[in-house]
PDB file of C-alpha atoms in Angstrom:
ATOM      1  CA  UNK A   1    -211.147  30.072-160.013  1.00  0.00           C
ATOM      2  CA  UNK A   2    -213.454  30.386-157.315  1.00  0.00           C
ATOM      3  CA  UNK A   3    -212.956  31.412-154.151  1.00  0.00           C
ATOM      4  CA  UNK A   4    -214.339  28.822-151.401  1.00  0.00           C
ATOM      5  CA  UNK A   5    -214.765  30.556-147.401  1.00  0.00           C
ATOM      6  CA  UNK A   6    -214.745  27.838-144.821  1.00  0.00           C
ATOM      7  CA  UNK A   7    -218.543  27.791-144.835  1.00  0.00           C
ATOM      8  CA  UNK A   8    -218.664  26.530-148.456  1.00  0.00           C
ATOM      9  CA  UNK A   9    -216.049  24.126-148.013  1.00  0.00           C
ATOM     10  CA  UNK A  10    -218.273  22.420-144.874  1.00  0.00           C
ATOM     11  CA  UNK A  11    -221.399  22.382-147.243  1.00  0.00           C
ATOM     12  CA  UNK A  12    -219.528  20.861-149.855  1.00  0.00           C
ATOM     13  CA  UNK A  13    -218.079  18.430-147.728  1.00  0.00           C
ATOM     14  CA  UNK A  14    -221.322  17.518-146.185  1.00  0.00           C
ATOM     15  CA  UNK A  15    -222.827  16.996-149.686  1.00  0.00           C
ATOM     16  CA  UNK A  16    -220.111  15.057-150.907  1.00  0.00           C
ATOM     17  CA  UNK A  17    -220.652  12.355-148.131  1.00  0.00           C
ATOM     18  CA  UNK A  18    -224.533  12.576-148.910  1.00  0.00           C
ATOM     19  CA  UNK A  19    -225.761  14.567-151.970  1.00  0.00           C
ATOM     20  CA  UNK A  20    -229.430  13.937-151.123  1.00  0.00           C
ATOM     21  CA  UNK A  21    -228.412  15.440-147.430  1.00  0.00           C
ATOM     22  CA  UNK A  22    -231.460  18.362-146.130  1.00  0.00           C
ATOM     23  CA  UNK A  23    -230.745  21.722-146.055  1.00  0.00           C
ATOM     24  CA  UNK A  24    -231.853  21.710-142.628  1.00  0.00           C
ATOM     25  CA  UNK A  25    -229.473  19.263-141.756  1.00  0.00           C
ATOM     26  CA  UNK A  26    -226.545  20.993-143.557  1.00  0.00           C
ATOM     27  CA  UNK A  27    -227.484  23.988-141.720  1.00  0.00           C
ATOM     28  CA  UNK A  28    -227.439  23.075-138.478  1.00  0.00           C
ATOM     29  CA  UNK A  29    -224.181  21.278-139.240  1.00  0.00           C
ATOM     30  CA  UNK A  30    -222.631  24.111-140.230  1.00  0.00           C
ATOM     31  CA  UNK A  31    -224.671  26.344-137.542  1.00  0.00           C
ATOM     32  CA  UNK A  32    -226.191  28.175-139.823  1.00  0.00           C
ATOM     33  CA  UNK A  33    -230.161  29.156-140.969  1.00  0.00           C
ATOM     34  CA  UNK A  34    -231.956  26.926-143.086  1.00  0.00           C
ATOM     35  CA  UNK A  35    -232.494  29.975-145.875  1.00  0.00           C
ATOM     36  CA  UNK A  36    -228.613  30.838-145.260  1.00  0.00           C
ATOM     37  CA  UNK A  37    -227.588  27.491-146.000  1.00  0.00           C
ATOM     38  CA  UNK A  38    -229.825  26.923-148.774  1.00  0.00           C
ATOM     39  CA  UNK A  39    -228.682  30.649-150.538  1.00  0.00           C
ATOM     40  CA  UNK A  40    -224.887  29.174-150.040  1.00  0.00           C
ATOM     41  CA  UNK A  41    -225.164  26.187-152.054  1.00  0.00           C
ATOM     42  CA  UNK A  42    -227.281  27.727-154.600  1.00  0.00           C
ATOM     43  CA  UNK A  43    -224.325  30.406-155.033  1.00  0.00           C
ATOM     44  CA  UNK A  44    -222.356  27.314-155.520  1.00  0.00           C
ATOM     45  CA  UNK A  45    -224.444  25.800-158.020  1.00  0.00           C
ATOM     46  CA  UNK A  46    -224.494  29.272-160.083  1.00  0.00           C
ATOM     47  CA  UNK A  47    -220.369  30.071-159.624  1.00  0.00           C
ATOM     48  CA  UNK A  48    -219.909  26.735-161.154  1.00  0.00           C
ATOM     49  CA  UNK A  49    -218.735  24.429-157.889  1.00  0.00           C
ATOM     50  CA  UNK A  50    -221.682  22.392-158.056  1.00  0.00           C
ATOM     51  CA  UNK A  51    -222.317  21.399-160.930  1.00  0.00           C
ATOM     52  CA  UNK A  52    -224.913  18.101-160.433  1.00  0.00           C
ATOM     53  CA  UNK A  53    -225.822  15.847-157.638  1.00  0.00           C
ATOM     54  CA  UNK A  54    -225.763  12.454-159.015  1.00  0.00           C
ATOM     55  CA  UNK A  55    -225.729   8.880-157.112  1.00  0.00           C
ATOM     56  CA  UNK A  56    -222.233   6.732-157.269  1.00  0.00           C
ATOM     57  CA  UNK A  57    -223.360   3.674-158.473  1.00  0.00           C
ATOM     58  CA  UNK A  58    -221.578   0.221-157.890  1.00  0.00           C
ATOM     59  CA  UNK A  59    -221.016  -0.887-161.623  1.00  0.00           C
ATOM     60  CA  UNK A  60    -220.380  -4.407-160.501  1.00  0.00           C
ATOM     61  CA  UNK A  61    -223.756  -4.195-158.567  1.00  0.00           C
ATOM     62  CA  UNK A  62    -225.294  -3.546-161.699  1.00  0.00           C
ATOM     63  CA  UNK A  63    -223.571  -6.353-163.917  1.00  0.00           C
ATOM     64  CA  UNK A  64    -220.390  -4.296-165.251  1.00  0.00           C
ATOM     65  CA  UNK A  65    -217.807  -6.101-163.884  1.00  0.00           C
ATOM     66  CA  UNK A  66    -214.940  -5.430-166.446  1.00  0.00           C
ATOM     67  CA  UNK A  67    -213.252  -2.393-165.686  1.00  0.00           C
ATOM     68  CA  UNK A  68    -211.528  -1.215-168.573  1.00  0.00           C
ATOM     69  CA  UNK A  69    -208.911   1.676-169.435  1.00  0.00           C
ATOM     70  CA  UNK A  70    -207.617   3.041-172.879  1.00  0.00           C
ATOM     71  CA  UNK A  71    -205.006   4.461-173.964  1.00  0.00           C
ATOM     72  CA  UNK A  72    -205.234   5.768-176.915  1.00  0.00           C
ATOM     73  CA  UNK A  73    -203.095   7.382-179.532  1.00  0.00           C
ATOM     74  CA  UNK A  74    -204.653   9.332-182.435  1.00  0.00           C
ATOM     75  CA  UNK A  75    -203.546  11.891-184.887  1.00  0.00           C
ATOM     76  CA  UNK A  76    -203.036  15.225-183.550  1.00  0.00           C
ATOM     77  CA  UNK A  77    -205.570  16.565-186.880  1.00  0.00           C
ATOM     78  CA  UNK A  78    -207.815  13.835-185.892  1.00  0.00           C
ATOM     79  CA  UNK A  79    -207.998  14.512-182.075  1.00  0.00           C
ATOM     80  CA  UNK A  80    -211.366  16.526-181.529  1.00  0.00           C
ATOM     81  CA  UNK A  81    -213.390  14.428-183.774  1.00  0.00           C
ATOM     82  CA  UNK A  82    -211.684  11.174-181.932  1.00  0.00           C
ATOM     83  CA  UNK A  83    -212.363  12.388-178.609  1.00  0.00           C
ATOM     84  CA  UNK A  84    -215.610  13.441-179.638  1.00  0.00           C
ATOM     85  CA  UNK A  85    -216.935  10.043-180.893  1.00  0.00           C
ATOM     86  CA  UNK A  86    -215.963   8.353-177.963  1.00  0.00           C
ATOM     87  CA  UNK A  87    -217.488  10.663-176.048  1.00  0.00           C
ATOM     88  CA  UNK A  88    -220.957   9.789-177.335  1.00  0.00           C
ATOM     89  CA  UNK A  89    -220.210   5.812-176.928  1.00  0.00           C
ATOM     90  CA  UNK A  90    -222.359   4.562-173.893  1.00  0.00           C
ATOM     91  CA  UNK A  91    -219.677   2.029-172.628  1.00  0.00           C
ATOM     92  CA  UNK A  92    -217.381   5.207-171.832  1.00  0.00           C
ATOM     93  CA  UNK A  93    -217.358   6.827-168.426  1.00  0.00           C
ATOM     94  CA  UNK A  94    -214.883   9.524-169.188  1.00  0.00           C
ATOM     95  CA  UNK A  95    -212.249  11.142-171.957  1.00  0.00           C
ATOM     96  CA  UNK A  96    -209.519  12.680-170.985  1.00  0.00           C
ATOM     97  CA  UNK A  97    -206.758  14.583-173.022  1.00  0.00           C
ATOM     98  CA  UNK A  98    -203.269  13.457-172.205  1.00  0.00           C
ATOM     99  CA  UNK A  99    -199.431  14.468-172.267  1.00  0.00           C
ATOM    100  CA  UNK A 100    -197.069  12.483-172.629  1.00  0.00           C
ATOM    101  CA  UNK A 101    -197.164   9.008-175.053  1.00  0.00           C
ATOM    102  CA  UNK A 102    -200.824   8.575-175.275  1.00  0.00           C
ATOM    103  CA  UNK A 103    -203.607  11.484-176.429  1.00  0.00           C
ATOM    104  CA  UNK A 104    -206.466  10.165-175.090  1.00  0.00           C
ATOM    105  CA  UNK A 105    -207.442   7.899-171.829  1.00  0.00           C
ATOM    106  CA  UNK A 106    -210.863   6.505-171.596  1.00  0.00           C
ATOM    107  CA  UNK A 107    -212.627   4.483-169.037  1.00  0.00           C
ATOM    108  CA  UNK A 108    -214.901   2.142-170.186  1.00  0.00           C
ATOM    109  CA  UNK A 109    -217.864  -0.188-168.265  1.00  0.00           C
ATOM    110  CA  UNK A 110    -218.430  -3.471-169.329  1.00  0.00           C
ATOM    111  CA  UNK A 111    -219.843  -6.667-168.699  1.00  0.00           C
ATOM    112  CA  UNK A 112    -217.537  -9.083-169.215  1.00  0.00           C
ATOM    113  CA  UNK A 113    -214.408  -9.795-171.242  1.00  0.00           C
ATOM    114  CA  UNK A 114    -216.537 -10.864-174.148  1.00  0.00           C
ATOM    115  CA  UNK A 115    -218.278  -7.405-174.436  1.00  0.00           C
ATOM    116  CA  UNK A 116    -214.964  -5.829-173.828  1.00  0.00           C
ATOM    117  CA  UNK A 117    -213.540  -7.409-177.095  1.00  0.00           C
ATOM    118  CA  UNK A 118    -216.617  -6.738-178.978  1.00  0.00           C
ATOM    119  CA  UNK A 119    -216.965  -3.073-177.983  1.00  0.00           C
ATOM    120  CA  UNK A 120    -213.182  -2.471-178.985  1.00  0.00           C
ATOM    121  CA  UNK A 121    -213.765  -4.472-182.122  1.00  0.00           C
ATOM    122  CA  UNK A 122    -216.831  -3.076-183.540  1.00  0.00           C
ATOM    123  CA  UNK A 123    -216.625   0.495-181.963  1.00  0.00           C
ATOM    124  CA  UNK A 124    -213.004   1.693-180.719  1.00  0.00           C
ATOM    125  CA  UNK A 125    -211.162  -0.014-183.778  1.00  0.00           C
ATOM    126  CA  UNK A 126    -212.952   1.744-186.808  1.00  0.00           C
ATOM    127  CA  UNK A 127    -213.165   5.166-185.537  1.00  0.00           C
ATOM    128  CA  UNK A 128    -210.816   6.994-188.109  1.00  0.00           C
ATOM    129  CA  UNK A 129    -207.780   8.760-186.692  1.00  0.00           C
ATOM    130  CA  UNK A 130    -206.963   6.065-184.019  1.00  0.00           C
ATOM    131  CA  UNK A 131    -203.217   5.108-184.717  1.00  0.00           C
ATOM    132  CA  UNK A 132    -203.043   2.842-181.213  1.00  0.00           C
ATOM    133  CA  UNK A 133    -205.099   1.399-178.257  1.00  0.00           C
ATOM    134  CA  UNK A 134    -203.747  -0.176-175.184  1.00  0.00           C
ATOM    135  CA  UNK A 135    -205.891  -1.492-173.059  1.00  0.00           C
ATOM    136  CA  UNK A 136    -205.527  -2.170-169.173  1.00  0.00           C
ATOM    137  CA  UNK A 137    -208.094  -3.844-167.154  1.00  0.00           C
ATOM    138  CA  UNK A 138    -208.769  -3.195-163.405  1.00  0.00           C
ATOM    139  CA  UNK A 139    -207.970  -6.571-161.327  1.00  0.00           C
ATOM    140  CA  UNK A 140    -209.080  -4.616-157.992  1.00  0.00           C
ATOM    141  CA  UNK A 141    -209.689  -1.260-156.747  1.00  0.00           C
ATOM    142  CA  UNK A 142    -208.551  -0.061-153.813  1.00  0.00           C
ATOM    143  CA  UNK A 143    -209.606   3.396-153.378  1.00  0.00           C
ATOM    144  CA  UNK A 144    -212.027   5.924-155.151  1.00  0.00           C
ATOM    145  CA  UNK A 145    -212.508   8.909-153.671  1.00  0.00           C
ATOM    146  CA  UNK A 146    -214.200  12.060-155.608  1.00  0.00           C
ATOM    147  CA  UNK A 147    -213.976  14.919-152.670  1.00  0.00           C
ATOM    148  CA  UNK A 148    -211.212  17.107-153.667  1.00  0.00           C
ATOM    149  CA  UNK A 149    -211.301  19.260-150.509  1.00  0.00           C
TER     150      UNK A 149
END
């Protein structure tokens, strides 16, 4: 695990708000030199803390308005390959390995109800080793917030 000073938790802060923020800004924010600041985050990026900058995009800005979460049982000799198909399916955001009654939860973008039943259909349904999928849509969200410090 690594360790995070006060210092690296401020620049990580800052760059969660606005990943595209300057290192000039971030330093004087933090009241430190621009070549300090920069060396920081770059000891960041190569401990592992940072591991991309990407925009959050609005999916319903973008025509994904169907919100969709899986639940999905498969068998536990099957659960590698399972997780590993859906991994490479566009429509899913992320795959996560469960406890509890389900193996895997998925998130899934889509346009519409319609594509919803057609991805599940032609590409959930017939990937071997699925025993179960229950699916929950999102009606509204309320809060999503990806700074863990």
């Amino acid at each position: 695990m690594a360790e995070l000073d006060e210092l690296d938790k401020k620049i990580l802060d800052l760059l969660m708000k606005d990943g595209r923020m300057p290192i000039a800004q971030i330093a004087q924010q933090i009241d430190l030199s621009r070549v300090g600041a920069r060396e920081r985050i770059n000891k960041l990026k190569k401990r592992g803390v940072i591991t991309k900058f990407i925009p959050l995009i609005d999916n319903i800005a973008i025509g994904y308005t169907c919100s969709a979460f899986l639940d999905i049982e498969v068998g536990p000799q099957s659960l590698e390959t399972v997780a590993e198909d859906l991994s490479k399916l566009e429509e899913i955001m992320v795959v996560y390995l469960m406890t509890g009654n389900v193996s895997l939860h998925a998130h899934a973008l889509m346009r519409d109800n319609k594509h919803l039943a057609e991805f599940l259909r032609t590409k959930i349904y017939p990937i071997p080793g699925i025993t179960n999928v229950n699916v929950s849509v999102m009606l509204k969200r309320y809060k999503t917030e990806l700074n863990l410090l």
